[in-house]
Short mmCIF file of C-alpha atoms and ligand atoms in Angstrom, two decimals:
data_model
loop_
_atom_site.label_atom_id
_atom_site.label_comp_id
_atom_site.label_asym_id
_atom_site.label_seq_id
_atom_site.Cartn_x
_atom_site.Cartn_y
_atom_site.Cartn_z
CA UNK A 1 -18.44 5.78 -1.20
CA UNK A 2 -15.10 4.09 -1.60
CA UNK A 3 -15.01 0.35 -2.21
CA UNK A 4 -12.04 -1.98 -2.01
CA UNK A 5 -10.97 -5.36 -3.34
CA UNK A 6 -8.03 -7.29 -1.90
CA UNK A 7 -5.75 -9.58 -3.89
CA UNK A 8 -3.03 -11.72 -2.34
CA UNK A 9 -0.22 -11.81 -4.87
CA UNK A 10 3.21 -13.41 -5.25
CA UNK A 11 4.94 -15.94 -3.00
CA UNK A 12 5.03 -13.44 -0.13
CA UNK A 13 1.23 -13.09 -0.21
CA UNK A 14 1.48 -9.36 -0.59
CA UNK A 15 -1.84 -7.49 -0.46
CA UNK A 16 -2.72 -5.55 -3.58
CA UNK A 17 -5.76 -3.27 -3.26
CA UNK A 18 -8.07 -1.95 -5.93
CA UNK A 19 -9.93 1.10 -4.62
CA UNK A 20 -12.80 2.77 -6.49
CA UNK A 21 -16.00 4.74 -6.14
CA UNK A 22 -19.34 5.06 -7.93
CA UNK A 23 -17.70 6.92 -10.82
CA UNK A 24 -15.74 3.79 -11.74
CA UNK A 25 -12.40 5.58 -11.46
CA UNK A 26 -9.97 3.62 -9.35
CA UNK A 27 -6.50 3.55 -7.88
CA UNK A 28 -4.37 0.44 -7.50
CA UNK A 29 -2.31 0.25 -4.31
CA UNK A 30 0.91 -1.79 -4.29
CA UNK A 31 0.43 -4.05 -7.30
CA UNK A 32 2.41 -7.14 -6.38
CA UNK A 33 1.20 -9.34 -9.23
CA UNK A 34 4.06 -11.49 -10.42
CA UNK A 35 2.81 -14.33 -12.62
CA UNK A 36 0.76 -14.09 -15.79
CA UNK A 37 -2.22 -15.61 -14.01
CA UNK A 38 -2.05 -13.00 -11.24
CA UNK A 39 -1.87 -10.21 -13.78
CA UNK A 40 -4.82 -11.71 -15.59
CA UNK A 41 -6.85 -11.90 -12.36
CA UNK A 42 -6.24 -8.20 -11.72
CA UNK A 43 -7.08 -7.25 -15.30
CA UNK A 44 -10.22 -9.34 -15.32
CA UNK A 45 -11.48 -7.80 -12.09
CA UNK A 46 -10.92 -4.28 -13.46
CA UNK A 47 -12.67 -5.13 -16.73
CA UNK A 48 -15.57 -7.07 -15.21
CA UNK A 49 -16.37 -4.17 -12.90
CA UNK A 50 -15.91 -1.53 -15.61
CA UNK A 51 -13.26 0.25 -13.58
CA UNK A 52 -10.85 2.82 -14.91
CA UNK A 53 -7.52 2.86 -13.05
CA UNK A 54 -6.20 6.43 -12.96
CA UNK A 55 -3.30 6.16 -10.48
CA UNK A 56 -0.86 3.63 -9.05
CA UNK A 57 -0.07 4.25 -5.38
CA UNK A 58 2.88 2.62 -3.62
CA UNK A 59 3.05 2.56 0.18
CA UNK A 60 6.79 1.88 -0.12
CA UNK A 61 9.37 0.62 -2.57
CA UNK A 62 9.99 -2.98 -1.48
CA UNK A 63 10.10 -5.38 -4.39
CA UNK A 64 7.12 -7.48 -3.31
CA UNK A 65 4.92 -4.36 -3.42
CA UNK A 66 6.10 -3.08 -6.80
CA UNK A 67 6.46 -6.29 -8.83
CA UNK A 68 3.37 -5.40 -10.83
CA UNK A 69 4.16 -1.69 -11.30
CA UNK A 70 5.41 -2.14 -14.87
CA UNK A 71 2.34 -4.18 -15.82
CA UNK A 72 -0.12 -1.67 -14.32
CA UNK A 73 1.63 1.35 -15.85
CA UNK A 74 1.74 -0.30 -19.28
CA UNK A 75 -1.79 -1.70 -19.20
CA UNK A 76 -3.63 1.39 -17.98
CA UNK A 77 -1.19 4.22 -18.74
CA UNK A 78 -1.19 5.46 -15.14
CA UNK A 79 1.51 7.25 -13.17
CA UNK A 80 3.24 5.87 -10.07
CA UNK A 81 2.87 7.77 -6.79
CA UNK A 82 5.52 7.16 -4.12
CA UNK A 83 7.35 9.14 -1.45
CA UNK A 84 10.68 10.49 -2.82
CA UNK A 85 12.59 8.88 0.06
CA UNK A 86 11.63 5.44 -1.26
CA UNK A 87 12.63 6.13 -4.86
CA UNK A 88 16.01 4.43 -4.28
CA UNK A 89 14.13 1.30 -3.15
CA UNK A 90 12.03 1.41 -6.29
CA UNK A 91 15.13 1.80 -8.47
CA UNK A 92 16.76 -1.18 -6.76
CA UNK A 93 13.66 -3.37 -6.95
CA UNK A 94 15.02 -5.55 -9.75
CA UNK A 95 18.37 -6.30 -8.12
CA UNK A 96 16.82 -6.58 -4.66
CA UNK A 97 14.30 -9.07 -6.03
CA UNK A 98 17.09 -11.08 -7.62
CA UNK A 99 18.81 -11.42 -4.26
CA UNK A 100 15.66 -13.16 -3.02
CA UNK A 101 15.40 -15.32 -6.14
CA UNK A 102 12.74 -13.28 -7.96
CA UNK A 103 12.93 -12.16 -11.53
CA UNK A 104 10.80 -9.05 -11.67
CA UNK A 105 10.16 -6.44 -14.30
CA UNK A 106 11.90 -3.21 -13.31
CA UNK A 107 9.26 -0.65 -12.20
CA UNK A 108 9.04 2.46 -14.41
CA UNK A 109 11.32 5.17 -12.99
CA UNK A 110 8.98 8.06 -13.66
CA UNK A 111 7.08 8.83 -10.45
CA UNK A 112 5.06 11.53 -8.74
CA UNK A 113 5.98 12.47 -5.17
CA UNK A 114 3.56 11.97 -2.31
CA UNK A 115 4.01 13.75 0.99
CA UNK A 116 2.23 14.34 4.30
CA UNK A 117 -1.22 15.82 3.81
CA UNK A 118 -1.44 15.23 0.06
CA UNK A 119 -4.87 14.43 -1.35
CA UNK A 120 -4.88 11.71 -4.00
CA UNK A 121 -8.02 12.27 -6.04
CA UNK A 122 -9.93 9.79 -8.20
CA UNK A 123 -13.53 9.97 -9.37
CA UNK A 124 -15.56 11.82 -6.70
CA UNK A 125 -13.25 10.65 -3.93
CA UNK A 126 -9.78 10.99 -2.51
CA UNK A 127 -7.29 9.32 -0.20
CA UNK A 128 -5.04 11.32 2.08
CA UNK A 129 -1.36 10.66 2.69
CA UNK A 130 0.53 10.35 5.98
CA UNK A 131 4.23 9.69 5.97
CA UNK A 132 5.06 6.77 8.24
CA UNK A 133 8.82 6.11 8.15
CA UNK A 134 10.28 3.17 10.05
CA UNK A 135 9.81 0.09 7.87
CA UNK A 136 11.43 2.12 5.10
CA UNK A 137 12.44 5.79 5.09
CA UNK A 138 9.78 6.80 2.62
CA UNK A 139 6.90 4.61 3.78
CA UNK A 140 3.46 6.21 3.63
CA UNK A 141 -0.11 5.22 4.48
CA UNK A 142 -3.18 6.25 2.52
CA UNK A 143 -6.49 6.80 4.33
CA UNK A 144 -10.09 7.73 3.68
CA UNK A 145 -11.93 10.60 5.37
CA UNK A 146 -15.43 9.20 4.84
CA UNK A 147 -17.19 9.25 8.25
CA UNK A 148 -18.89 5.88 7.76
CA UNK A 149 -16.10 4.25 5.83
CA UNK A 150 -12.81 4.81 7.63
CA UNK A 151 -9.98 2.82 6.10
CA UNK A 152 -6.21 3.12 6.30
CA UNK A 153 -3.98 1.31 3.82
CA UNK A 154 -1.05 0.71 6.11
CA UNK A 155 1.51 -0.99 3.87
CA UNK A 156 4.07 -2.84 5.97
CA UNK A 157 3.84 -0.41 8.89
CA UNK A 158 1.13 -2.19 10.88
CA UNK A 159 -0.17 -5.76 10.64
CA UNK A 160 -2.85 -7.67 12.52
CA UNK A 161 -0.95 -8.68 15.64
CA UNK A 162 2.40 -7.34 14.53
CA UNK A 163 4.33 -4.43 13.07
CA UNK A 164 6.67 -3.98 10.12
CA UNK A 165 10.22 -5.26 10.32
CA UNK A 166 12.94 -2.66 10.77
CA UNK A 167 16.04 -4.74 10.03
CA UNK A 168 16.06 -4.06 6.29
CA UNK A 169 17.95 -1.09 4.74
CA UNK A 170 16.28 2.18 5.73
CA UNK A 171 14.41 0.58 8.62
CA UNK A 172 14.39 2.24 12.05
CA UNK A 173 12.51 0.93 15.08
CA UNK A 174 12.14 4.30 16.85
CA UNK A 175 10.83 5.91 13.68
CA UNK A 176 8.37 3.06 13.22
CA UNK A 177 7.02 3.33 16.78
CA UNK A 178 6.70 7.07 16.32
CA UNK A 179 4.77 6.56 13.09
CA UNK A 180 2.48 4.02 14.73
CA UNK A 181 1.74 5.88 17.96
CA UNK A 182 1.78 9.48 16.73
CA UNK A 183 0.23 9.02 13.32
CA UNK A 184 -1.63 5.80 12.61
CA UNK A 185 -3.22 5.38 16.06
CA UNK A 186 -4.14 9.07 16.00
CA UNK A 187 -6.42 8.46 13.03
CA UNK A 188 -8.90 6.97 15.49
CA UNK A 189 -10.03 3.66 16.97
CA UNK A 190 -12.68 3.07 14.36
CA UNK A 191 -10.33 2.91 11.38
CA UNK A 192 -10.20 -0.36 9.49
CA UNK A 193 -6.60 -1.31 8.74
CA UNK A 194 -5.76 -2.90 5.40
CA UNK A 195 -2.14 -4.00 5.62
CA UNK A 196 0.52 -5.00 3.14
CA UNK A 197 0.29 -8.63 4.28
CA UNK A 198 -2.21 -10.66 6.25
CA UNK A 199 -5.85 -10.14 7.25
CA UNK A 200 -7.59 -6.83 7.84
CA UNK A 201 -7.95 -5.47 11.35
CA UNK A 202 -8.93 -2.25 13.15
CA UNK A 203 -6.98 0.29 15.18
CA UNK A 204 -9.04 -0.51 18.29
CA UNK A 205 -8.42 -4.25 17.95
CA UNK A 206 -4.69 -3.66 17.56
CA UNK A 207 -4.58 -1.27 20.52
CA UNK A 208 -6.07 -3.96 22.75
CA UNK A 209 -4.24 -7.01 21.37
CA UNK A 210 -1.09 -6.08 19.44
CA UNK A 211 1.88 -6.60 21.80
CA UNK A 212 3.85 -3.85 20.05
CA UNK A 213 1.18 -1.24 20.74
CA UNK A 214 0.53 -2.09 24.40
CA UNK A 215 2.85 0.56 25.66
CA UNK A 216 1.10 1.81 28.80
ZN1 ZN B 301 8.07 -3.96 2.91
#
């Protein structure tokens, strides 16, 4: 059974998720740790729980979600998984961060592509990939297929009460709505949503309260 731990990192309170199962193998989703103390908190959690990170998964390439990529890759020797359409974002993370006043370590350029339907395996478990363009061209969500433990890691596609912004480079409102209504909502009402920022929610809660999803 998959377990998760949420960290809120950097000034933008980006959500970093550690995901693991009974084997102790884990994946780290969107490491946004920026300061030494944030890096230390992540490392300490991994060590205290005897976890073994085997993969780094990015939902998209925005700088606040990849600030800790270099640290995670160096510390645990893992590879970075990201959709190829967001590789340009990843490559620009340093200069993009600078524009917003952040000095970040450039994420390692070597990556492994993720695409619709891919299974990302770790331990005895896996996460599946759906491509969800709109916030960025190469945005993806990762989700579980455990019947009693349905979770989708939604990145900046869907938030509690809101949706991802589409005014940044590569953003597209129609694509985002398509991703939300044809892909994320289709996962099912009972999915728990762990977003790139803010508190967790569920698909059913968002369908009844999120103004962007009340389309009838
Ligand atoms: Zn973003």
